[in-house]
PDB file of C-alpha atoms in Angstrom:
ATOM      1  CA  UNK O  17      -9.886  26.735  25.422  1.00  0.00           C
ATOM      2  CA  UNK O  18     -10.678  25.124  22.292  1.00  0.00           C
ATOM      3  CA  UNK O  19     -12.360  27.430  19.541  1.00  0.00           C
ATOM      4  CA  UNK O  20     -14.766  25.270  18.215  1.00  0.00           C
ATOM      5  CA  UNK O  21     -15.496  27.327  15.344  1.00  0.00           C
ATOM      6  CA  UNK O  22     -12.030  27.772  14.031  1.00  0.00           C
ATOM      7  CA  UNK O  23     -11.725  26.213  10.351  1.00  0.00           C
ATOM      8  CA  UNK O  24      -8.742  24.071  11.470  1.00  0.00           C
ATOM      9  CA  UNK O  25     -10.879  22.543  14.407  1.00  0.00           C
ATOM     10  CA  UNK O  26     -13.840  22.399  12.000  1.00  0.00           C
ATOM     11  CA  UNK O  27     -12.443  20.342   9.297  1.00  0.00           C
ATOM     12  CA  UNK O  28     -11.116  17.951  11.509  1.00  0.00           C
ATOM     13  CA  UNK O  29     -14.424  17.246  13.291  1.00  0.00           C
ATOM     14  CA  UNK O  30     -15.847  16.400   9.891  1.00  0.00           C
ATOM     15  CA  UNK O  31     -12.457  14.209   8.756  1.00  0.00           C
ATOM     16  CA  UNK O  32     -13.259  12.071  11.548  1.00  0.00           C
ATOM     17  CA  UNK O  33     -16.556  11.402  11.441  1.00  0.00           C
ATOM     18  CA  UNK O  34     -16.398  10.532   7.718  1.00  0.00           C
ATOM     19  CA  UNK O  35     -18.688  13.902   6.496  1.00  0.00           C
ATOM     20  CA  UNK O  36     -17.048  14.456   3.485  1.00  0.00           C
ATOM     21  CA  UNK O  37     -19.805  16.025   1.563  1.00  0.00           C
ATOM     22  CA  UNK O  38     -20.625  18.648   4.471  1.00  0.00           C
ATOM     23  CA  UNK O  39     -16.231  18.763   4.284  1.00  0.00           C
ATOM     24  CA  UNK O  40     -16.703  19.611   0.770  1.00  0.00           C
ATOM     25  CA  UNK O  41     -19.118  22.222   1.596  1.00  0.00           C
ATOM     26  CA  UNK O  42     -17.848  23.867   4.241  1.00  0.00           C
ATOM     27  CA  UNK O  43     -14.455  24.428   1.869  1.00  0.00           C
ATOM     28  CA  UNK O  44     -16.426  25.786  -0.362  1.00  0.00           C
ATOM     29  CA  UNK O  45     -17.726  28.594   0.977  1.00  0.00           C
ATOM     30  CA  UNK O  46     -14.159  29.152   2.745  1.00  0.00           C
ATOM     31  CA  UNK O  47     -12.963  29.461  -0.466  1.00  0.00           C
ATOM     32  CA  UNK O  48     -15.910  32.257  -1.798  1.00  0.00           C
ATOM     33  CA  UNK O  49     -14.532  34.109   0.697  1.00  0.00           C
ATOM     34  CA  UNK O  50     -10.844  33.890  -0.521  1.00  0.00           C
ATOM     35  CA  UNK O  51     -10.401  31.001  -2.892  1.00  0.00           C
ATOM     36  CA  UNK O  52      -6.662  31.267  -2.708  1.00  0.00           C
ATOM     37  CA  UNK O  53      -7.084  29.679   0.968  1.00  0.00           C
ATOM     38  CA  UNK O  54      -4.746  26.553   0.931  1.00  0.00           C
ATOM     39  CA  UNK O  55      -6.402  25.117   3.957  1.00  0.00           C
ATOM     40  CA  UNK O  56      -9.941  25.192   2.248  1.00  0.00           C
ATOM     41  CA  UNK O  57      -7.929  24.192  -0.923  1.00  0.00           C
ATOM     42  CA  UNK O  58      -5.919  21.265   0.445  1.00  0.00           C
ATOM     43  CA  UNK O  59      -8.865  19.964   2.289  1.00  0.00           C
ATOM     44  CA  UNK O  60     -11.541  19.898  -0.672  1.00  0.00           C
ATOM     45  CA  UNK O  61      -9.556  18.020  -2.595  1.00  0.00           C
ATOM     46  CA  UNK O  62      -9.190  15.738   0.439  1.00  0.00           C
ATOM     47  CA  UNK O  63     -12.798  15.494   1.011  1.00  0.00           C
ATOM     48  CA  UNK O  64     -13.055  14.865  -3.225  1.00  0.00           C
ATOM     49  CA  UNK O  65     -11.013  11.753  -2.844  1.00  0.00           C
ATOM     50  CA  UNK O  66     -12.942   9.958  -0.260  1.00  0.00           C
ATOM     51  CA  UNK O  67     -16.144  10.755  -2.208  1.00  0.00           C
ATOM     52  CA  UNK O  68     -13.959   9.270  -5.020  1.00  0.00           C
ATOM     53  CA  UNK O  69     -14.556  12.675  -7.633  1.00  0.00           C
ATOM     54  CA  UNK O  70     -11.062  11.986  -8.388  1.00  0.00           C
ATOM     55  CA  UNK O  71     -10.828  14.230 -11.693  1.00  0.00           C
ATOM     56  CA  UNK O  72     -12.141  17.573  -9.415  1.00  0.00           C
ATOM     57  CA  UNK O  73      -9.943  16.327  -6.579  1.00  0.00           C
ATOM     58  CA  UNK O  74      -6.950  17.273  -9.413  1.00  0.00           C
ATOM     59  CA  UNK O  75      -8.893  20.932 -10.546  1.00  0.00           C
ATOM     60  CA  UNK O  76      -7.998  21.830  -6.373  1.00  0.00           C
ATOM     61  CA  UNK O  77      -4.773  20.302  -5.930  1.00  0.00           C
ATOM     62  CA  UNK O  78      -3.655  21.844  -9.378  1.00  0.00           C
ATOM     63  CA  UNK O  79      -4.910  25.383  -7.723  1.00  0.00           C
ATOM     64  CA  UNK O  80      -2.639  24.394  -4.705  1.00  0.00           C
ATOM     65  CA  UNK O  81       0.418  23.651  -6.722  1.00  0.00           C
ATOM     66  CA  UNK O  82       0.153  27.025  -8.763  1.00  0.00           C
ATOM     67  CA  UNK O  83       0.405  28.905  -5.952  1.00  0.00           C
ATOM     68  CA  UNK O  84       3.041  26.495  -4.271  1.00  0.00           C
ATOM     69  CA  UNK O  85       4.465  24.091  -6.709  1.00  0.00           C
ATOM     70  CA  UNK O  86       6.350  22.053  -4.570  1.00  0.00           C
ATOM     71  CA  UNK O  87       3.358  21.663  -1.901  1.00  0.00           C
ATOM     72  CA  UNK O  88       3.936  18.084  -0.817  1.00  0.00           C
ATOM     73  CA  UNK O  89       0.520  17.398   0.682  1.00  0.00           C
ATOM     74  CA  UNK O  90      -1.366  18.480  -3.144  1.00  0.00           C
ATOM     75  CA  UNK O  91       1.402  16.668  -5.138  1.00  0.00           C
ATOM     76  CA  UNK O  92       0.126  13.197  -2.947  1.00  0.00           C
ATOM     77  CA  UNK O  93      -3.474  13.736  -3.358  1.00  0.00           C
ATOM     78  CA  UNK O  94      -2.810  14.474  -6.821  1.00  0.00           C
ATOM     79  CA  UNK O  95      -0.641  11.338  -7.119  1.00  0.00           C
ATOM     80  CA  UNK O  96      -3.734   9.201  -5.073  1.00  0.00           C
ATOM     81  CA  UNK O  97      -6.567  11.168  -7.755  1.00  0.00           C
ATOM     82  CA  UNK O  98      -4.273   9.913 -10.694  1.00  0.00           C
ATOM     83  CA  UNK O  99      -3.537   6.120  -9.468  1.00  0.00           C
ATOM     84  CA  UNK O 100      -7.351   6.070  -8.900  1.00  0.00           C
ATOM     85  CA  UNK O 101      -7.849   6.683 -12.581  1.00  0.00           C
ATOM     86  CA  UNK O 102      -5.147   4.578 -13.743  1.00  0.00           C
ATOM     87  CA  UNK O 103      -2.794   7.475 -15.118  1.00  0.00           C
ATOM     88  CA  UNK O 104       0.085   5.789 -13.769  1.00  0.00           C
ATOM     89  CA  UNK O 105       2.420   7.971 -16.471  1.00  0.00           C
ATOM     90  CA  UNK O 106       1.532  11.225 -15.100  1.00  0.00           C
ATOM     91  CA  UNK O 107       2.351   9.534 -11.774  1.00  0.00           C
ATOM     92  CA  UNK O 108       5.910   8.885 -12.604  1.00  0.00           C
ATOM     93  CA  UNK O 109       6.158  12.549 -13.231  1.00  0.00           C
ATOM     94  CA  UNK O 110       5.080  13.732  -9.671  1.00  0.00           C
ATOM     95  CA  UNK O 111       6.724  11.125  -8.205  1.00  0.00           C
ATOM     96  CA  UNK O 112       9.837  12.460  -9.387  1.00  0.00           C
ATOM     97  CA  UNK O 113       8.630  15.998  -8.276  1.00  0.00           C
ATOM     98  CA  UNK O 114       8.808  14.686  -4.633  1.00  0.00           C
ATOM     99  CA  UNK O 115      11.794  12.573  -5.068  1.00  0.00           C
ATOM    100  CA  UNK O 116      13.554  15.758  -6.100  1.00  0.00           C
ATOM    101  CA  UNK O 117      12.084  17.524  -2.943  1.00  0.00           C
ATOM    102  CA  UNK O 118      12.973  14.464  -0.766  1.00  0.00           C
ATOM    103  CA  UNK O 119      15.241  11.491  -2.118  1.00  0.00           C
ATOM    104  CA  UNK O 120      14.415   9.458   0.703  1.00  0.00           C
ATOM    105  CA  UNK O 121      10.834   9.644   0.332  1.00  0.00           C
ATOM    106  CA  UNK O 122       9.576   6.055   1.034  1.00  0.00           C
ATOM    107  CA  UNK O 123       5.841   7.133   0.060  1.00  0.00           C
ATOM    108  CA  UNK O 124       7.429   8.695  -3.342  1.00  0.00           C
ATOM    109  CA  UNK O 125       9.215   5.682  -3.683  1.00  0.00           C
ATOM    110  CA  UNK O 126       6.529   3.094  -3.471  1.00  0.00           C
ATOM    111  CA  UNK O 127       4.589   4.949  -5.210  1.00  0.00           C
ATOM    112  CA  UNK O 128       7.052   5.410  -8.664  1.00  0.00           C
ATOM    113  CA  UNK O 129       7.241   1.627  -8.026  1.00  0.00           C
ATOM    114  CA  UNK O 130       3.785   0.419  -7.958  1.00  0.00           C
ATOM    115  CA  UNK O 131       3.090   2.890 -11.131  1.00  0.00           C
ATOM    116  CA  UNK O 132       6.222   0.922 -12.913  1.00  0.00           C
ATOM    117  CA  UNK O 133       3.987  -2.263 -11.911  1.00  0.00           C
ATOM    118  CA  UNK O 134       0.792  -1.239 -13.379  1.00  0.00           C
ATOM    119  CA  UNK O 135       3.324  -0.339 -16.845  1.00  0.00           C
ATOM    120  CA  UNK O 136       4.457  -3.256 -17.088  1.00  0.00           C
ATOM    121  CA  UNK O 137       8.160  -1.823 -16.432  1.00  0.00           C
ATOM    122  CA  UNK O 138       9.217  -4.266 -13.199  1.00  0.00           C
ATOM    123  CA  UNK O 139      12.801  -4.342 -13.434  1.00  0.00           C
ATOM    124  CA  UNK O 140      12.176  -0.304 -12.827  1.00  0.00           C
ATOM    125  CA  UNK O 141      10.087  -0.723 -10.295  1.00  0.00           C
ATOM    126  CA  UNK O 142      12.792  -3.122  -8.396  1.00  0.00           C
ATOM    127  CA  UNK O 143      15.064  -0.408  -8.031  1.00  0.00           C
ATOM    128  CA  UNK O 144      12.715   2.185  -6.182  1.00  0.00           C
ATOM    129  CA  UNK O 145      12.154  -0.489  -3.997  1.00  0.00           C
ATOM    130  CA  UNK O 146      15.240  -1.408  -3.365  1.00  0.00           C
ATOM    131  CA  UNK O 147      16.160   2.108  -2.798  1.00  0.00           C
ATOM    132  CA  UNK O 148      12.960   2.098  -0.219  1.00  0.00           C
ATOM    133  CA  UNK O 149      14.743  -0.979   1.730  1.00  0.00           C
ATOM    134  CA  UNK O 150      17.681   0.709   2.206  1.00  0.00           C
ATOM    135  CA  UNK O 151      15.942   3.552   3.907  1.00  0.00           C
ATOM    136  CA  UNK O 152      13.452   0.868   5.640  1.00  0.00           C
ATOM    137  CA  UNK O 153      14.444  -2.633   5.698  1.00  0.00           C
ATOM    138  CA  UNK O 154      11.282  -3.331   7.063  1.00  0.00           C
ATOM    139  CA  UNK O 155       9.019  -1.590   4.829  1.00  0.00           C
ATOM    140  CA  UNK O 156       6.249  -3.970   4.179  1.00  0.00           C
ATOM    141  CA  UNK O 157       4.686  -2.021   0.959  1.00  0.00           C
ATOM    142  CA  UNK O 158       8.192  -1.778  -0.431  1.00  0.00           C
ATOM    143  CA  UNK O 159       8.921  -5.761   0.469  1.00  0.00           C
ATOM    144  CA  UNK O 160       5.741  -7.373  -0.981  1.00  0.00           C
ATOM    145  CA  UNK O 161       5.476  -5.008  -4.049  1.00  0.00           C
ATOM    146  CA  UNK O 162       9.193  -6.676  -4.813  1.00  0.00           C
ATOM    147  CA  UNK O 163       7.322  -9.555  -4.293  1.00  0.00           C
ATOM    148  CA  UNK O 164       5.075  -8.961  -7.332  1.00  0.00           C
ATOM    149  CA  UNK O 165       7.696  -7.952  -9.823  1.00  0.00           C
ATOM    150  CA  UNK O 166       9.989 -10.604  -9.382  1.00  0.00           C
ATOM    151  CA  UNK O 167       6.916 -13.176  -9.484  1.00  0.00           C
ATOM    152  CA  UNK O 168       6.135 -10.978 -12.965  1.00  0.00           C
ATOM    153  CA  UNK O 169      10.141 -11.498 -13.960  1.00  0.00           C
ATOM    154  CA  UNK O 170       9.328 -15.493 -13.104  1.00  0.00           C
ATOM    155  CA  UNK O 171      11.664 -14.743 -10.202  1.00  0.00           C
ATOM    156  CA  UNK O 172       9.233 -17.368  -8.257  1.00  0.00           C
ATOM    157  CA  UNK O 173      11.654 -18.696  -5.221  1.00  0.00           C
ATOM    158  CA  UNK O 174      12.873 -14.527  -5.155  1.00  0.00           C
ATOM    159  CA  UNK O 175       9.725 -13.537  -4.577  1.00  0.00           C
ATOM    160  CA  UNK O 176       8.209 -16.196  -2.124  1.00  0.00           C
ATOM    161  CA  UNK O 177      11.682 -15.036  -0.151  1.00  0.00           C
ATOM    162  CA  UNK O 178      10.126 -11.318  -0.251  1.00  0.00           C
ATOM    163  CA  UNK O 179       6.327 -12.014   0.621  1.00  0.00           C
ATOM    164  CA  UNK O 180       7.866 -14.323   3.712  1.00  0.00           C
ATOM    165  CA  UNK O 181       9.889 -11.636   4.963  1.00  0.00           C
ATOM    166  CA  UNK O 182       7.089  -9.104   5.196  1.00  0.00           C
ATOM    167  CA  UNK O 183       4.531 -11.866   6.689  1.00  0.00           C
ATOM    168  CA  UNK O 184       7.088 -12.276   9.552  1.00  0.00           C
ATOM    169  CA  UNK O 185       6.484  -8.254  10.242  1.00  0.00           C
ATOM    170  CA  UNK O 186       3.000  -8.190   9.627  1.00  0.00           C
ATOM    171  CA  UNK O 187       1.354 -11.495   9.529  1.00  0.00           C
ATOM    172  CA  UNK O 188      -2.233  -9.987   9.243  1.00  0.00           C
ATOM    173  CA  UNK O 189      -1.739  -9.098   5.854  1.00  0.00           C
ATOM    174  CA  UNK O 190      -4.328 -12.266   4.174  1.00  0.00           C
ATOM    175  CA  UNK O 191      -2.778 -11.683   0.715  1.00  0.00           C
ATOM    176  CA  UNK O 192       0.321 -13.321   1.623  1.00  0.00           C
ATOM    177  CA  UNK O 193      -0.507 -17.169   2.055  1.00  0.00           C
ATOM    178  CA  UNK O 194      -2.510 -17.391  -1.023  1.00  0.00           C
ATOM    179  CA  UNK O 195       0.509 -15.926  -3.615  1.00  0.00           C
ATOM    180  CA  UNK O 196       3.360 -17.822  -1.713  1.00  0.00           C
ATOM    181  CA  UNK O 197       1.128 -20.956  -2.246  1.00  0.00           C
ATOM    182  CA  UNK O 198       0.441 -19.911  -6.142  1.00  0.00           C
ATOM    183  CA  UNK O 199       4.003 -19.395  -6.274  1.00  0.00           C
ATOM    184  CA  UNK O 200       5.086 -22.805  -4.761  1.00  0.00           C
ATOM    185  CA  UNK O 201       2.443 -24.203  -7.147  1.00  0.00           C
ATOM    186  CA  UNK O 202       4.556 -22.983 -10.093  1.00  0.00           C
ATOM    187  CA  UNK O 203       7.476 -24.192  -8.554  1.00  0.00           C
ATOM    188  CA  UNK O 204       5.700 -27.846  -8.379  1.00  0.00           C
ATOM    189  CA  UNK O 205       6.123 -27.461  -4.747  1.00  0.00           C
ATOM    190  CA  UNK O 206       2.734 -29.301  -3.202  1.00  0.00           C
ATOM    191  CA  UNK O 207       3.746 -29.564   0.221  1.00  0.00           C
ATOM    192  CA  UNK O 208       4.954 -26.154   0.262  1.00  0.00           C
ATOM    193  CA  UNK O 209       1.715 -24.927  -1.332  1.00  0.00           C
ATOM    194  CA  UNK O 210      -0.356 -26.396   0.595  1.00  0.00           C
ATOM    195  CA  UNK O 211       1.739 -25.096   3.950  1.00  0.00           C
ATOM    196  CA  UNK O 212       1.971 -21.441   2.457  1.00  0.00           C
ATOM    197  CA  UNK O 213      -1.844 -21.478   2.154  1.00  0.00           C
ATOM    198  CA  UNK O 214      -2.313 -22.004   5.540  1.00  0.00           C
ATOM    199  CA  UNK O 215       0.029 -19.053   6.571  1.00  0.00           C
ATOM    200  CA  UNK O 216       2.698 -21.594   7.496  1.00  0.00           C
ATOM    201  CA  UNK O 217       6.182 -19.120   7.539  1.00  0.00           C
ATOM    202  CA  UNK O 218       8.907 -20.491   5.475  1.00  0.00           C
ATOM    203  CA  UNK O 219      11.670 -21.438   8.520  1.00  0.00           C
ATOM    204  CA  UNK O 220       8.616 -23.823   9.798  1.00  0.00           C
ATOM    205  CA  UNK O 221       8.130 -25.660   6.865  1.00  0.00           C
ATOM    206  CA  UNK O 222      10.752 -27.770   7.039  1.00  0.00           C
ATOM    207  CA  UNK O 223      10.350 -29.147  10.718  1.00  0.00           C
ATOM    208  CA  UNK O 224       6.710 -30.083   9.322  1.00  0.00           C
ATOM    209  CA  UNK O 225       7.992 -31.712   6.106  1.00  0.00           C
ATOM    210  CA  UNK O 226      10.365 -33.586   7.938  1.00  0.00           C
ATOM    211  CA  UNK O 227       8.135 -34.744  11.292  1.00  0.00           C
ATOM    212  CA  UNK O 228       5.852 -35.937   8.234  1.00  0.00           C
ATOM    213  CA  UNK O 229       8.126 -38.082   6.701  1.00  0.00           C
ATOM    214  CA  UNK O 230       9.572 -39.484  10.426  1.00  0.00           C
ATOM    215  CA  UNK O 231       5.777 -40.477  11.672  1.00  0.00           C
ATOM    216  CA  UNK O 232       5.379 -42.058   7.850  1.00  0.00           C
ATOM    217  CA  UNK O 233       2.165 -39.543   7.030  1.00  0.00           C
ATOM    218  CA  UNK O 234       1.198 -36.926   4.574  1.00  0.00           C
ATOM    219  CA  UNK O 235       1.966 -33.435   5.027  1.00  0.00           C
ATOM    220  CA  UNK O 236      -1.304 -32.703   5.555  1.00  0.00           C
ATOM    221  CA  UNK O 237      -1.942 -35.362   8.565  1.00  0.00           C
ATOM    222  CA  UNK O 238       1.364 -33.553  10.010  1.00  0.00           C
ATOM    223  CA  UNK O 239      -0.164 -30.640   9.928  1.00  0.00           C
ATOM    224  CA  UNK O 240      -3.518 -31.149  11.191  1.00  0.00           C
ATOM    225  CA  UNK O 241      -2.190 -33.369  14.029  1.00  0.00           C
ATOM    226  CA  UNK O 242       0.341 -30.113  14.942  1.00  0.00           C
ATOM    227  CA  UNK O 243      -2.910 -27.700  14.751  1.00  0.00           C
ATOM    228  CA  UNK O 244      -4.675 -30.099  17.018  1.00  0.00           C
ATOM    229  CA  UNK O 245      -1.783 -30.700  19.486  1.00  0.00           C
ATOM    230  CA  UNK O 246      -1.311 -26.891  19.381  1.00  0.00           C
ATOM    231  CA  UNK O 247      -5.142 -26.031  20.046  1.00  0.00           C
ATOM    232  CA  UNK O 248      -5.545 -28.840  22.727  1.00  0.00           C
ATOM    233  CA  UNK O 249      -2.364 -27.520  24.801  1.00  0.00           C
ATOM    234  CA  UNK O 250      -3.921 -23.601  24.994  1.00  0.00           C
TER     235      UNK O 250
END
């Protein structure tokens, strides 16, 4: 039987209904009652986060880490608190906290890189994500933040390559289209700007390009006509 009463079973009732002020509450007086209690602890600074108090989301996970300084769990929401308020130094130096707990960290790792972004520093930030793609070839985070430092390094065709390749794992992501087509842009690439836009993978493009120059029309006719073709045959 489920003991509806027991902190554990009470925090999570108000994670998942999104009642993270009554979250924050309920911590609190766990933690007049012992305020070295790391549940109460972890969980306030939880419920801080989503109510986006980011600087007292760091006062609790700074209690959690004196009392256990290599508490994984505090060192993230520490790291989320910190990239919230653009302290993307300090972020580096937790990051390598974690990385020295767990090498293969792919969270750690995306997250050193993405704070290398925001600095400016993307031939850095290549390597952690490199290192990420090793571990997880198909690490989406890891494959279109590539994406964005080798468009930074003017690395244009390199990083089309990397936004394609996580499109074809996860082709909800609606960020995609638009940079490949900026990117093709730069490139003075129309047709393929125009074909990227419209969420057209790279391997399709060419059939397109070249059915458009075999039936004597535009790209854009080609395309259409295939859309229409496509849509009439369902």
């Amino acid at each position: 039987m489920i003991d509806l009463l027991d902190p554990t079973n009470v925090i999570t009732r108000f994670f998942n209904s999104e009642r993270y002020d009554q979250l924050y509450d309920y911590c609190k007086d766990l933690l007049k009652k012992d305020p070295n209690d790391m549940l109460a602890l972890q969980n306030i600074s939880l419920s801080l986060i989503y109510l986006k108090n980011f600087e007292e989301a760091i006062t609790y996970c700074d209690k959690v880490l004196e009392i256990k300084n290599t508490d994984t769990y505090a060192l993230k929401n520490k790291i989320f608190a910190l990239e919230s308020l653009k302290k993307y130094d300090e972020v580096l130096k937790l990051c390598d906290i974690l990385l020295s707990i767990d090498p293969k960290d792919i969270w750690a790792l995306n997250s050193m890189g993405i704070s290398l972004n925001q600095l400016d520093r993307h031939k850095d930030a290549i390597r952690y994500y490199d290192t990420s793609l090793v571990i997880d070839p198909n690490d989406v985070t890891a494959l279109m933040n590539k994406a964005i430092s080798l468009s930074h390094l003017g690395n244009f065709q390199d990083a089309i390559d990397y936004y394609d390749l996580a499109q074809r794992i996860d082709s909800s992501l609606r960020e995609i289209p638009p940079a490949k087509s900026k990117l093709y842009k730069k490139l003075n690439m129309p047709d393929e700007s125009f074909l990227a836009a419209q969420g057209v993978l790279n391997k399709d493009m060419t059939k397109i390009m070249s059915d458009a120059k075999e039936n004597n029309c535009t790209v854009f006719h080609q395309f259409c006509n295939d859309e229409f073709q496509n849509s009439d045959s369902k």
